[in-house]
PDB file of C-alpha atoms in Angstrom:
ATOM      1  CA  MET A   1      -6.164 -21.502  -9.129  1.00  0.00           C
ATOM      2  CA  ILE A   2      -4.571 -18.644 -11.048  1.00  0.00           C
ATOM      3  CA  ALA A   3      -2.857 -16.438  -8.466  1.00  0.00           C
ATOM      4  CA  GLY A   4      -3.017 -13.207 -10.441  1.00  0.00           C
ATOM      5  CA  SER A   5      -6.703 -13.448 -11.362  1.00  0.00           C
ATOM      6  CA  PHE A   6      -9.490 -11.573  -9.631  1.00  0.00           C
ATOM      7  CA  GLY A   7     -11.351 -13.636  -7.138  1.00  0.00           C
ATOM      8  CA  ALA A   8      -8.642 -16.233  -6.562  1.00  0.00           C
ATOM      9  CA  VAL A   9      -8.994 -17.298  -2.932  1.00  0.00           C
ATOM     10  CA  ALA A  10      -6.603 -19.544  -1.087  1.00  0.00           C
ATOM     11  CA  SER A  11      -7.671 -22.575   0.935  1.00  0.00           C
ATOM     12  CA  GLU A  12      -6.940 -20.548   4.111  1.00  0.00           C
ATOM     13  CA  PRO A  13      -8.018 -17.080   2.970  1.00  0.00           C
ATOM     14  CA  PHE A  14      -7.508 -15.281   6.295  1.00  0.00           C
ATOM     15  CA  MET A  15      -4.460 -15.248   8.577  1.00  0.00           C
ATOM     16  CA  ALA A  16      -5.052 -16.498  12.120  1.00  0.00           C
ATOM     17  CA  ILE A  17      -4.032 -13.598  14.317  1.00  0.00           C
ATOM     18  CA  GLY A  18      -2.695 -14.049  17.833  1.00  0.00           C
ATOM     19  CA  GLY A  19      -2.114 -11.588  20.603  1.00  0.00           C
ATOM     20  CA  ARG A  20      -0.118  -8.418  20.794  1.00  0.00           C
ATOM     21  CA  THR A  21       3.612  -8.827  20.120  1.00  0.00           C
ATOM     22  CA  THR A  22       6.761  -6.779  19.798  1.00  0.00           C
ATOM     23  CA  GLN A  23       7.075  -3.991  17.250  1.00  0.00           C
ATOM     24  CA  PRO A  24       9.972  -4.209  14.746  1.00  0.00           C
ATOM     25  CA  VAL A  25      12.768  -1.770  15.616  1.00  0.00           C
ATOM     26  CA  GLY A  26      12.546  -0.073  12.232  1.00  0.00           C
ATOM     27  CA  HIS A  27       8.804   0.520  12.642  1.00  0.00           C
ATOM     28  CA  TYR A  28       9.297   1.895  16.160  1.00  0.00           C
ATOM     29  CA  GLU A  29      11.822   4.449  14.872  1.00  0.00           C
ATOM     30  CA  PHE A  30       9.608   5.241  11.834  1.00  0.00           C
ATOM     31  CA  CYS A  31       6.725   5.958  14.255  1.00  0.00           C
ATOM     32  CA  ARG A  32       8.926   8.266  16.313  1.00  0.00           C
ATOM     33  CA  ARG A  33       9.817  10.251  13.171  1.00  0.00           C
ATOM     34  CA  LEU A  34       6.264  10.227  11.694  1.00  0.00           C
ATOM     35  CA  PRO A  35       3.826   9.776  14.595  1.00  0.00           C
ATOM     36  CA  ALA A  36       0.706  10.298  12.439  1.00  0.00           C
ATOM     37  CA  GLU A  37       1.584   7.088  10.574  1.00  0.00           C
ATOM     38  CA  CYS A  38       1.237   5.066  13.764  1.00  0.00           C
ATOM     39  CA  THR A  39      -1.782   6.549  15.488  1.00  0.00           C
ATOM     40  CA  VAL A  40      -4.583   5.293  13.233  1.00  0.00           C
ATOM     41  CA  ARG A  41      -7.220   3.678  15.441  1.00  0.00           C
ATOM     42  CA  THR A  42     -10.175   1.612  14.127  1.00  0.00           C
ATOM     43  CA  ALA A  43     -12.672   0.425  16.701  1.00  0.00           C
ATOM     44  CA  ARG A  44     -14.370  -2.164  14.482  1.00  0.00           C
ATOM     45  CA  PRO A  45     -12.200  -2.923  11.484  1.00  0.00           C
ATOM     46  CA  HIS A  46     -13.831  -4.743   8.562  1.00  0.00           C
ATOM     47  CA  PRO A  47     -12.154  -6.256   5.553  1.00  0.00           C
ATOM     48  CA  VAL A  48     -12.348  -3.985   2.506  1.00  0.00           C
ATOM     49  CA  GLU A  49     -14.738  -5.090  -0.264  1.00  0.00           C
ATOM     50  CA  LEU A  50     -12.554  -6.419  -3.059  1.00  0.00           C
ATOM     51  CA  SER A  51     -14.224  -5.203  -6.231  1.00  0.00           C
ATOM     52  CA  ARG A  52     -12.817  -5.790  -9.741  1.00  0.00           C
ATOM     53  CA  LYS A  53     -11.850  -2.091  -9.815  1.00  0.00           C
ATOM     54  CA  LEU A  54      -9.944  -2.288  -6.526  1.00  0.00           C
ATOM     55  CA  TRP A  55      -8.226  -5.554  -7.570  1.00  0.00           C
ATOM     56  CA  LYS A  56      -7.024  -3.858 -10.753  1.00  0.00           C
ATOM     57  CA  GLU A  57      -5.731  -0.866  -8.741  1.00  0.00           C
ATOM     58  CA  ILE A  58      -3.953  -3.157  -6.260  1.00  0.00           C
ATOM     59  CA  ILE A  59      -2.202  -4.965  -9.100  1.00  0.00           C
ATOM     60  CA  GLN A  60      -1.292  -1.673 -10.809  1.00  0.00           C
ATOM     61  CA  ILE A  61       0.124  -0.127  -7.626  1.00  0.00           C
ATOM     62  CA  ASN A  62       2.113  -3.275  -6.786  1.00  0.00           C
ATOM     63  CA  HIS A  63       3.616  -3.295 -10.291  1.00  0.00           C
ATOM     64  CA  ALA A  64       4.287   0.451 -10.353  1.00  0.00           C
ATOM     65  CA  VAL A  65       6.169   0.501  -7.057  1.00  0.00           C
ATOM     66  CA  ASN A  66       8.056  -2.694  -7.889  1.00  0.00           C
ATOM     67  CA  THR A  67       9.279  -1.169 -11.162  1.00  0.00           C
ATOM     68  CA  GLN A  68       9.779   2.463 -10.043  1.00  0.00           C
ATOM     69  CA  VAL A  69      11.853   1.673  -6.972  1.00  0.00           C
ATOM     70  CA  ALA A  70      15.245   0.003  -7.327  1.00  0.00           C
ATOM     71  CA  PRO A  71      16.353  -2.320  -4.513  1.00  0.00           C
ATOM     72  CA  LEU A  72      19.024  -0.997  -2.174  1.00  0.00           C
ATOM     73  CA  THR A  73      19.687  -1.946   1.425  1.00  0.00           C
ATOM     74  CA  ASP A  74      19.303   0.437   4.348  1.00  0.00           C
ATOM     75  CA  TYR A  75      23.006   0.090   4.997  1.00  0.00           C
ATOM     76  CA  GLU A  76      23.801   1.166   1.439  1.00  0.00           C
ATOM     77  CA  MET A  77      21.350   4.103   1.668  1.00  0.00           C
ATOM     78  CA  TRP A  78      21.699   5.231   5.261  1.00  0.00           C
ATOM     79  CA  GLY A  79      24.816   3.541   6.586  1.00  0.00           C
ATOM     80  CA  ARG A  80      22.761   1.595   9.142  1.00  0.00           C
ATOM     81  CA  GLU A  81      20.340  -1.315   9.375  1.00  0.00           C
ATOM     82  CA  GLU A  82      16.552  -1.072   9.667  1.00  0.00           C
ATOM     83  CA  PHE A  83      15.829   2.529   8.682  1.00  0.00           C
ATOM     84  CA  TRP A  84      12.250   2.509   7.394  1.00  0.00           C
ATOM     85  CA  SER A  85      11.377   5.378   5.011  1.00  0.00           C
ATOM     86  CA  TYR A  86       9.329   6.289   1.970  1.00  0.00           C
ATOM     87  CA  PRO A  87      11.412   5.619  -1.158  1.00  0.00           C
ATOM     88  CA  ASP A  88      12.167   8.116  -3.911  1.00  0.00           C
ATOM     89  CA  THR A  89      13.913   5.912  -6.456  1.00  0.00           C
ATOM     90  CA  VAL A  90      15.583   3.301  -4.219  1.00  0.00           C
ATOM     91  CA  GLY A  91      14.570   1.333  -1.149  1.00  0.00           C
ATOM     92  CA  ASP A  92      14.509  -1.968   0.698  1.00  0.00           C
ATOM     93  CA  CYS A  93      11.517  -4.196   1.377  1.00  0.00           C
ATOM     94  CA  GLU A  94       9.972  -2.046   4.130  1.00  0.00           C
ATOM     95  CA  ASP A  95      10.224   1.036   1.904  1.00  0.00           C
ATOM     96  CA  TYR A  96       8.371  -0.727  -0.922  1.00  0.00           C
ATOM     97  CA  VAL A  97       5.672  -1.702   1.617  1.00  0.00           C
ATOM     98  CA  LEU A  98       5.315   1.833   2.955  1.00  0.00           C
ATOM     99  CA  GLU A  99       4.972   3.302  -0.534  1.00  0.00           C
ATOM    100  CA  LYS A 100       2.369   0.710  -1.605  1.00  0.00           C
ATOM    101  CA  ARG A 101       0.437   1.376   1.613  1.00  0.00           C
ATOM    102  CA  ARG A 102       0.559   5.142   1.033  1.00  0.00           C
ATOM    103  CA  ARG A 103      -0.654   4.812  -2.586  1.00  0.00           C
ATOM    104  CA  LEU A 104      -3.488   2.468  -1.644  1.00  0.00           C
ATOM    105  CA  MET A 105      -4.588   4.794   1.158  1.00  0.00           C
ATOM    106  CA  ALA A 106      -4.582   7.663  -1.382  1.00  0.00           C
ATOM    107  CA  ILE A 107      -7.224   5.839  -3.453  1.00  0.00           C
ATOM    108  CA  GLY A 108      -9.376   5.214  -0.401  1.00  0.00           C
ATOM    109  CA  VAL A 109      -8.326   1.859   1.062  1.00  0.00           C
ATOM    110  CA  PRO A 110      -8.549   2.225   4.865  1.00  0.00           C
ATOM    111  CA  ALA A 111      -5.248   2.014   6.781  1.00  0.00           C
ATOM    112  CA  SER A 112      -6.822  -0.732   8.925  1.00  0.00           C
ATOM    113  CA  ASN A 113      -6.814  -2.991   5.831  1.00  0.00           C
ATOM    114  CA  LEU A 114      -3.195  -2.235   4.828  1.00  0.00           C
ATOM    115  CA  LEU A 115      -0.889  -3.975   7.243  1.00  0.00           C
ATOM    116  CA  VAL A 116       2.905  -4.074   7.243  1.00  0.00           C
ATOM    117  CA  THR A 117       3.775  -7.730   7.763  1.00  0.00           C
ATOM    118  CA  VAL A 118       7.004  -9.409   8.817  1.00  0.00           C
ATOM    119  CA  VAL A 119       7.793 -12.789   7.261  1.00  0.00           C
ATOM    120  CA  ARG A 120      10.652 -15.252   7.160  1.00  0.00           C
ATOM    121  CA  GLN A 121      11.909 -16.240   3.691  1.00  0.00           C
ATOM    122  CA  PRO A 122      12.719 -19.903   2.962  1.00  0.00           C
ATOM    123  CA  ASN A 123      16.467 -19.047   3.248  1.00  0.00           C
ATOM    124  CA  GLY A 124      15.876 -17.751   6.788  1.00  0.00           C
ATOM    125  CA  ASP A 125      16.137 -14.026   6.020  1.00  0.00           C
ATOM    126  CA  GLY A 126      13.595 -11.598   7.425  1.00  0.00           C
ATOM    127  CA  HIS A 127      11.441  -9.705   4.936  1.00  0.00           C
ATOM    128  CA  ALA A 128       8.480  -7.287   4.909  1.00  0.00           C
ATOM    129  CA  VAL A 129       5.405  -7.442   2.733  1.00  0.00           C
ATOM    130  CA  LEU A 130       2.119  -5.554   2.649  1.00  0.00           C
ATOM    131  CA  THR A 131      -1.006  -7.513   3.585  1.00  0.00           C
ATOM    132  CA  VAL A 132      -4.325  -6.255   2.251  1.00  0.00           C
ATOM    133  CA  GLU A 133      -7.279  -7.536   4.274  1.00  0.00           C
ATOM    134  CA  THR A 134     -10.258  -8.047   1.958  1.00  0.00           C
ATOM    135  CA  HIS A 135     -13.620  -9.763   2.251  1.00  0.00           C
ATOM    136  CA  LEU A 136     -12.162 -12.539   0.010  1.00  0.00           C
ATOM    137  CA  GLY A 137      -9.061 -13.072   2.147  1.00  0.00           C
ATOM    138  CA  ASP A 138      -5.633 -11.644   2.947  1.00  0.00           C
ATOM    139  CA  PHE A 139      -3.509 -10.793  -0.086  1.00  0.00           C
ATOM    140  CA  VAL A 140       0.237 -10.061  -0.190  1.00  0.00           C
ATOM    141  CA  LEU A 141       2.011  -7.315  -2.131  1.00  0.00           C
ATOM    142  CA  ASP A 142       5.699  -8.078  -2.331  1.00  0.00           C
ATOM    143  CA  ASN A 143       8.727  -6.506  -4.013  1.00  0.00           C
ATOM    144  CA  LEU A 144      10.206  -9.963  -4.607  1.00  0.00           C
ATOM    145  CA  GLU A 145       7.114 -11.263  -6.436  1.00  0.00           C
ATOM    146  CA  ALA A 146       5.325  -9.667  -9.399  1.00  0.00           C
ATOM    147  CA  LEU A 147       1.959 -11.340  -8.630  1.00  0.00           C
ATOM    148  CA  VAL A 148      -0.362 -10.309  -5.847  1.00  0.00           C
ATOM    149  CA  LEU A 149      -0.899 -13.619  -4.036  1.00  0.00           C
ATOM    150  CA  PRO A 150      -3.197 -14.937  -1.322  1.00  0.00           C
ATOM    151  CA  TRP A 151      -1.039 -15.049   1.820  1.00  0.00           C
ATOM    152  CA  SER A 152      -1.185 -18.837   2.095  1.00  0.00           C
ATOM    153  CA  GLU A 153       0.148 -19.260  -1.467  1.00  0.00           C
ATOM    154  CA  THR A 154       3.448 -17.549  -0.703  1.00  0.00           C
ATOM    155  CA  ASN A 155       6.512 -19.479   0.380  1.00  0.00           C
ATOM    156  CA  TYR A 156       6.973 -17.375   3.531  1.00  0.00           C
ATOM    157  CA  SER A 157       6.580 -18.122   7.208  1.00  0.00           C
ATOM    158  CA  PHE A 158       4.360 -15.329   8.566  1.00  0.00           C
ATOM    159  CA  LEU A 159       5.491 -13.946  11.913  1.00  0.00           C
ATOM    160  CA  LYS A 160       3.629 -10.741  12.795  1.00  0.00           C
ATOM    161  CA  ARG A 161       1.878  -7.715  11.375  1.00  0.00           C
ATOM    162  CA  GLN A 162       0.398  -4.396  12.321  1.00  0.00           C
ATOM    163  CA  SER A 163      -2.840  -4.565  14.234  1.00  0.00           C
ATOM    164  CA  SER A 164      -5.888  -3.633  12.145  1.00  0.00           C
ATOM    165  CA  ARG A 165      -7.184  -1.783  15.231  1.00  0.00           C
ATOM    166  CA  ASN A 166      -4.068   0.298  15.947  1.00  0.00           C
ATOM    167  CA  SER A 167      -1.387   1.067  13.348  1.00  0.00           C
ATOM    168  CA  GLY A 168       1.244   1.472  16.078  1.00  0.00           C
ATOM    169  CA  GLU A 169       0.710  -1.996  17.579  1.00  0.00           C
ATOM    170  CA  TRP A 170       1.663  -5.423  16.270  1.00  0.00           C
ATOM    171  CA  VAL A 171       0.026  -8.839  16.550  1.00  0.00           C
ATOM    172  CA  SER A 172       1.422 -12.309  16.046  1.00  0.00           C
ATOM    173  CA  ILE A 173       0.364 -14.520  13.161  1.00  0.00           C
ATOM    174  CA  GLN A 174      -0.463 -18.126  13.996  1.00  0.00           C
ATOM    175  CA  ASP A 175       0.943 -19.957  11.022  1.00  0.00           C
ATOM    176  CA  GLY A 176       2.943 -22.489  13.038  1.00  0.00           C
ATOM    177  CA  ARG A 177       6.402 -21.441  11.839  1.00  0.00           C
ATOM    178  CA  SER A 178       7.244 -18.588  14.246  1.00  0.00           C
ATOM    179  CA  THR A 179      10.832 -17.329  14.414  1.00  0.00           C
ATOM    180  CA  SER A 180      12.354 -14.275  16.105  1.00  0.00           C
ATOM    181  CA  VAL A 181      13.308 -11.013  14.376  1.00  0.00           C
ATOM    182  CA  ALA A 182      14.777  -7.765  15.745  1.00  0.00           C
ATOM    183  CA  SER A 183      12.079  -6.066  17.863  1.00  0.00           C
ATOM    184  CA  VAL A 184      11.506  -3.684  20.725  1.00  0.00           C
ATOM    185  CA  GLN A 185       9.497  -4.623  23.809  1.00  0.00           C
TER     186      GLN A 185
END
């Protein structure tokens, strides 16, 4: 399977979602600063139809944000850890995710299909990616990877993500490799 081609679907196209879980500290504080970002409710969320046009736009937005934003840690930018914000020219992984989410929403992709997702990298570090729920499966937009990949073709352990029903709530991901990250109860 060619990961960057339209229609590529992984062997496990959809993440198995568990119950409600803790919200990352950075997201909690982001929601306090920008409440409208975290109050999107969707009674019956449905995966977005992944057309060739939308696939092209997803790839373009992923590439644009990855090349327009230079990596810099929250500590280097803000003097503290886990400060989630929209990037201007620099940002860390959550900032890339927020900007990609904002741009995809601007072209009409519902917020319920654009989910901030917390993963564990193979080296053990925490990381954030954007999951796009489509009718062909869950795809990952990542600042560490140029290709938009099916979630199961990444080398990450998936921990949790925003709920597709409520942008201020988080749900666990049942991928069998759960590990803890900084969260609020």
